[in-house]
Tab-separated table of C-alpha atoms in Angstrom:
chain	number	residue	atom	x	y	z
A	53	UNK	CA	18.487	8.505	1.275
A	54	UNK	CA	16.554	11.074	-0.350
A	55	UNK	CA	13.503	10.788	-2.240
A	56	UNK	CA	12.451	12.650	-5.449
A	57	UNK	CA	8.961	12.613	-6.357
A	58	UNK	CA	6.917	13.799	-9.225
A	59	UNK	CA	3.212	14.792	-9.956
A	60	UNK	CA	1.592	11.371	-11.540
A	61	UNK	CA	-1.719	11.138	-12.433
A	62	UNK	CA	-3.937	8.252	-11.750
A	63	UNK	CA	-7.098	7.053	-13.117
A	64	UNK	CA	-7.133	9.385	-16.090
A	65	UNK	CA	-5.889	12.212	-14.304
A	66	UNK	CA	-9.109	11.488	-11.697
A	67	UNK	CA	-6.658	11.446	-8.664
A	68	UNK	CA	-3.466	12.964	-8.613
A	69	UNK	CA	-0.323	12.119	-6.230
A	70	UNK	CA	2.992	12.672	-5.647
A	71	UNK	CA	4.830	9.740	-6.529
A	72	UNK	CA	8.474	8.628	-6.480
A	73	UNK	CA	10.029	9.158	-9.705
A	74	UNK	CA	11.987	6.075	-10.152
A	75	UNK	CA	8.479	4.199	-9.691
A	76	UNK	CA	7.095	2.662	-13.155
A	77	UNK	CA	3.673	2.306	-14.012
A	78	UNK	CA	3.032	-1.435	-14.871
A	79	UNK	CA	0.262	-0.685	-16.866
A	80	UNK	CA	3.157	0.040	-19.752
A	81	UNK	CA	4.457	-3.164	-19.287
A	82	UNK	CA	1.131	-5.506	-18.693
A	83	UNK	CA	-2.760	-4.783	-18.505
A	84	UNK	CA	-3.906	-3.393	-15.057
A	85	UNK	CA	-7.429	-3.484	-14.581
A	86	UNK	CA	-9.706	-1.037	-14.647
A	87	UNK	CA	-9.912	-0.259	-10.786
A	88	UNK	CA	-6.123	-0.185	-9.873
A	89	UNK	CA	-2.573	1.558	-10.543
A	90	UNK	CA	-0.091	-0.045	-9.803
A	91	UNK	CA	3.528	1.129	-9.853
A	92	UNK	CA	6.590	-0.750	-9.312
A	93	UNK	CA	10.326	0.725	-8.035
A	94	UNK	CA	12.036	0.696	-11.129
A	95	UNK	CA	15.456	-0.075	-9.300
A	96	UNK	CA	14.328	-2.266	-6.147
A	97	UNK	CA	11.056	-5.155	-5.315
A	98	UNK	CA	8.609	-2.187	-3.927
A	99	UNK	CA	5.513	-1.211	-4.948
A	100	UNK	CA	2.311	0.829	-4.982
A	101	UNK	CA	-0.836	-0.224	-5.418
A	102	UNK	CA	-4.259	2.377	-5.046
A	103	UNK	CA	-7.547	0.765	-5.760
A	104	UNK	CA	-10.904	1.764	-5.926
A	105	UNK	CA	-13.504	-0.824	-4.233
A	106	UNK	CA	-16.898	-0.674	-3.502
A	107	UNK	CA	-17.222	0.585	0.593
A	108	UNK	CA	-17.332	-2.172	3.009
A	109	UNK	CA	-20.209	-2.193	4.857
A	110	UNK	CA	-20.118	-5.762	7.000
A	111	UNK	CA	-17.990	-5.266	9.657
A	112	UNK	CA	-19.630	-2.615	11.909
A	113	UNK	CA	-16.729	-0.083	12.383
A	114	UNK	CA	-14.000	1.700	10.462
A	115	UNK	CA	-11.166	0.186	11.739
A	116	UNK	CA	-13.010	-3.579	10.954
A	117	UNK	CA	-12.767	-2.114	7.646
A	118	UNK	CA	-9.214	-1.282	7.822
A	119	UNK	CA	-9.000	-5.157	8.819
A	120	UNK	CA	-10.888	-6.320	6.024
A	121	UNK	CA	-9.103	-4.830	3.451
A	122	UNK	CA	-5.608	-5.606	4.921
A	123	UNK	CA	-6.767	-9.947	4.820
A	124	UNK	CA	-8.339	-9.723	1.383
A	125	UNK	CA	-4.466	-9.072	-0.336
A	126	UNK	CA	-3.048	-11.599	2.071
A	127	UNK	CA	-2.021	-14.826	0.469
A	128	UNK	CA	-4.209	-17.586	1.157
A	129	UNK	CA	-1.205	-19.503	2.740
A	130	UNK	CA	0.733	-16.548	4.076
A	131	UNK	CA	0.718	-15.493	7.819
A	132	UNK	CA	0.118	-12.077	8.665
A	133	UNK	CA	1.120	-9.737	11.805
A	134	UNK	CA	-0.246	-6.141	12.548
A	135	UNK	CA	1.957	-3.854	14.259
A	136	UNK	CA	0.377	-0.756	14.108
A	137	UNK	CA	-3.337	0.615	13.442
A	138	UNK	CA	-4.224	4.205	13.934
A	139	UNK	CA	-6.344	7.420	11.808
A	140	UNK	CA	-4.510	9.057	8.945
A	141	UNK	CA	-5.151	12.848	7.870
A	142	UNK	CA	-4.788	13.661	4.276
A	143	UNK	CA	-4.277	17.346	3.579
A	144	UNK	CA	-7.033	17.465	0.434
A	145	UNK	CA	-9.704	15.463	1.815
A	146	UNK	CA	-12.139	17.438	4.143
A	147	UNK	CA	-11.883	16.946	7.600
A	148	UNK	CA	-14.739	14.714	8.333
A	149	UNK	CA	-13.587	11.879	5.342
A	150	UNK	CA	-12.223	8.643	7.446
A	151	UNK	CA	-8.871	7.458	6.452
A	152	UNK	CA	-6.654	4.655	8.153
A	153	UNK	CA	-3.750	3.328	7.864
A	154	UNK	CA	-1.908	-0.122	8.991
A	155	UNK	CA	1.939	-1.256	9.669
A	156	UNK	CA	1.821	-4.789	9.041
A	157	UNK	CA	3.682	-7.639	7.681
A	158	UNK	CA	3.332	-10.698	6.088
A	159	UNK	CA	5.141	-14.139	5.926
A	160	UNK	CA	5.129	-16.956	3.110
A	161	UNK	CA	5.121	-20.480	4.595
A	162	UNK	CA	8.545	-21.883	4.604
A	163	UNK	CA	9.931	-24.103	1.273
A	164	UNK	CA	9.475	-27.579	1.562
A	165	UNK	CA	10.059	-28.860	-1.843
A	166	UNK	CA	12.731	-28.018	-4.440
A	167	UNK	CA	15.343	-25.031	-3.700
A	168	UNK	CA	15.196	-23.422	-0.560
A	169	UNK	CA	17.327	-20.943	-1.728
A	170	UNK	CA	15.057	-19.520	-4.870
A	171	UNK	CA	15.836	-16.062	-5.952
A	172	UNK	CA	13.494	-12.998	-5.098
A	173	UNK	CA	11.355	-15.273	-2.726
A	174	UNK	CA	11.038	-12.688	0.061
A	175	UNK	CA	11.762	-13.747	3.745
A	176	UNK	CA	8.596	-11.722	4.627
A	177	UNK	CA	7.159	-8.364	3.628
A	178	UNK	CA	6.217	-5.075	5.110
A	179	UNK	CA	2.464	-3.605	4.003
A	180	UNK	CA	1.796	0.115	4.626
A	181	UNK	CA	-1.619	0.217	3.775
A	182	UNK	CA	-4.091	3.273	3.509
A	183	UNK	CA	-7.758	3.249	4.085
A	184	UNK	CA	-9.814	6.425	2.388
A	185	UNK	CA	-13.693	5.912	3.105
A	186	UNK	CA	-16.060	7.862	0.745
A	187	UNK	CA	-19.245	7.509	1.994
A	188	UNK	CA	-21.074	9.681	-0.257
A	189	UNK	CA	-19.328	7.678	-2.832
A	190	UNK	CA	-19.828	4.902	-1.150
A	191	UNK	CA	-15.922	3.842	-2.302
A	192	UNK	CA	-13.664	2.834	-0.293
A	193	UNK	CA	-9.758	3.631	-1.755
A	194	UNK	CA	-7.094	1.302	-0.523
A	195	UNK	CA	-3.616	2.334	-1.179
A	196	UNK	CA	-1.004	-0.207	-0.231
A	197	UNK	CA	2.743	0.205	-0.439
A	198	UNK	CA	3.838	-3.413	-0.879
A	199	UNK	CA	7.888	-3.730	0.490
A	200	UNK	CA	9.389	-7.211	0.119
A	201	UNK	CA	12.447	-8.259	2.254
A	202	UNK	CA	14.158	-10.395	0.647
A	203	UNK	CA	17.359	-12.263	1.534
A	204	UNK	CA	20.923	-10.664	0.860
A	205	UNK	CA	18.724	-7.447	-1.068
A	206	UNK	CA	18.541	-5.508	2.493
A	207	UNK	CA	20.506	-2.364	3.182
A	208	UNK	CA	23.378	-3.792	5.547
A	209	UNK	CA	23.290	-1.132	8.002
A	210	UNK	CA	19.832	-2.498	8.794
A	211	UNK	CA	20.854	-4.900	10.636
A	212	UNK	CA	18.217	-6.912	12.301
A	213	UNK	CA	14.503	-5.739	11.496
A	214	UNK	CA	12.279	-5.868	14.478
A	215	UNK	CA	9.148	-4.556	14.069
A	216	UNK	CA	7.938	-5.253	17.412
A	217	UNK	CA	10.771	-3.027	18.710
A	218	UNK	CA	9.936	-0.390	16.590
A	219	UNK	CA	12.907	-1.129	14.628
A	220	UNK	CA	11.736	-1.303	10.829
A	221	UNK	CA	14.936	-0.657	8.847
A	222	UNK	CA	15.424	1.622	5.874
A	223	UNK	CA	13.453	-0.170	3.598
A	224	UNK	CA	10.021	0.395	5.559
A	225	UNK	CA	11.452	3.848	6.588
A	226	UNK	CA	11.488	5.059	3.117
A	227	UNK	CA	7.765	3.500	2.564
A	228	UNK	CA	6.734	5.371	5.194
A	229	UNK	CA	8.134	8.988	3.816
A	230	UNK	CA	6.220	7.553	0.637
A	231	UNK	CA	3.305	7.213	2.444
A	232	UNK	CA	3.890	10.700	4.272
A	233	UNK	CA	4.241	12.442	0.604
A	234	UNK	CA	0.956	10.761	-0.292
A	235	UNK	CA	-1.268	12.410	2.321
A	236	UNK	CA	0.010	15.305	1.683
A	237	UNK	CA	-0.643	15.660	-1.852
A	238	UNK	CA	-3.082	12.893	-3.092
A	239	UNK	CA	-6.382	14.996	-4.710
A	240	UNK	CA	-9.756	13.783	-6.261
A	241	UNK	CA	-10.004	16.285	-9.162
A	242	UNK	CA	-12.934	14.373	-10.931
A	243	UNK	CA	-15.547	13.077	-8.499
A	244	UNK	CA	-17.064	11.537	-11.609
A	245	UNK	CA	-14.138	8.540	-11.726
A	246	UNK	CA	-16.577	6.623	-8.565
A	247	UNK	CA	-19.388	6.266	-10.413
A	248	UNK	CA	-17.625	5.462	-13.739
A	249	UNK	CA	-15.884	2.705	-12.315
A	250	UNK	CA	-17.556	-1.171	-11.393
C-alpha cells in the first residue's frame, strides 16, 4: 500500500519532516509536553513519537546509547527483544552527526485476571526507533515509530510474523518506509529549539 506524506512541522517549525498524512497530531486532542510530538495514525494503533532529551553520556559508546534509550520507553513489566541494531544516515544532517536505529519488539505479560480477551490489548509491538546524537548540542533526538499488533487488527495476508526470520509483515513494512521518508527529509531549521528546551 502506498503512502502519502506531507511536510509537518515540529517543535514550532524547529524541525521539519515528512510525515504521513493520515497521522494526527495529539497535541489537538490532549497536552503533549514540551519536549515531544507525538502523532497518532488517524485510521490504525501506530504512532510517532520524536523527542528531544538531554545526550546520554553513561554508557561509554553510541550504540549503549541506542540501548538506553530503547529500555527507558519499555514498560516496567513488558519483555523486550532486539532484532536488529545498525548506523542510520540522514540526508540533512552532516556526515559526521551519529544516528542509530533499532528493530525491536516488545511483549506485555500475559492476562491473569479479568478478560483475556480485552479489546486493543496488543499481542506484542514492533519499535522502530531512531537515535540522532548532537553533541555540540549535547541533545540526543529519539524518534520512535510505535506499531502495536494486536489480535484480529493484522493484515491477513501477513500471515505469521517472525521477526527472527526476517519476516515482519506489512504492518512493520510500512513503519519502515516511514522511517525511510524520515531520513530523508527530517531538517533542523532553528538550532535555537536545543537550548530553548529543558
Amino acid at each position: 500500500m502506498s503512502i502519502a506524506f506531507k511536510p509537518t512541522g515540529l517543535f514550532g517549525g524547529a524541525i521539519t519532516v515528512n510525515l504521513p498524512d493520515r497521522y494526527a497530531d495529539v497535541s489537538n486532542i490532549r497536552e503533549v509536553p514540551d519536549h515531544q510530538e507525538i502523532y497518532l495514525d488517524a485510521s490504525g494503533f501506530s504512532s510517532i513519537i520524536v523527542e528531544i532529551a538531554e545526550r546520554v553520556s553513561e554508557p561509554s559508546t553510541d550504540e549503549e546509547a541506542l540501548k538506553f534509550h530503547f529500555h527507558d520507553i519499555v514498560e516496567e513489566h513488558d519483555t523486550s527483544s532486539i532484532y536488529h541494531t545498525g548506523a542510520a544516515k540522514l540526508a540533512n544532517l552532516t556526515l559526521d552527526t551519529p544516528c542509530y536505529t533499532l528493530l525491536a519488539t516488545t511483549t506485555p505479560p500475559p492476562v491473569t485476571n479479568g478478560n483475556p480477551n480485552r479489546p486493543l490489548t496488543p499481542t506484542f509491538t514492533a519499535i522502530i526507533l531512531t537515535l540522532i546524537r548532537l553533541v555540540p548540542q549535547s541533545t540526543d533526538i529519539v524518534v520512535t515509530i510505535n506499531i502495536p499488533h494486536i489480535q484480529g487488527e493484522q493484515e491477513p495476508s501477513d500471515g505469521a510474523v517472525n521477526f527472527e526470520g526476517g519476516k515482519y509483515g506489512s504492518l512493520v513494512e510500512e513503519g519502515v518506509r516511514v522511517r525511510d521518508e524520515l531520513w530523508r527529509t527530517l531538517e533542523v531549521k532553528d538550532w535555537g529549539l536545543f537550548g530553548a528546551i529543558e
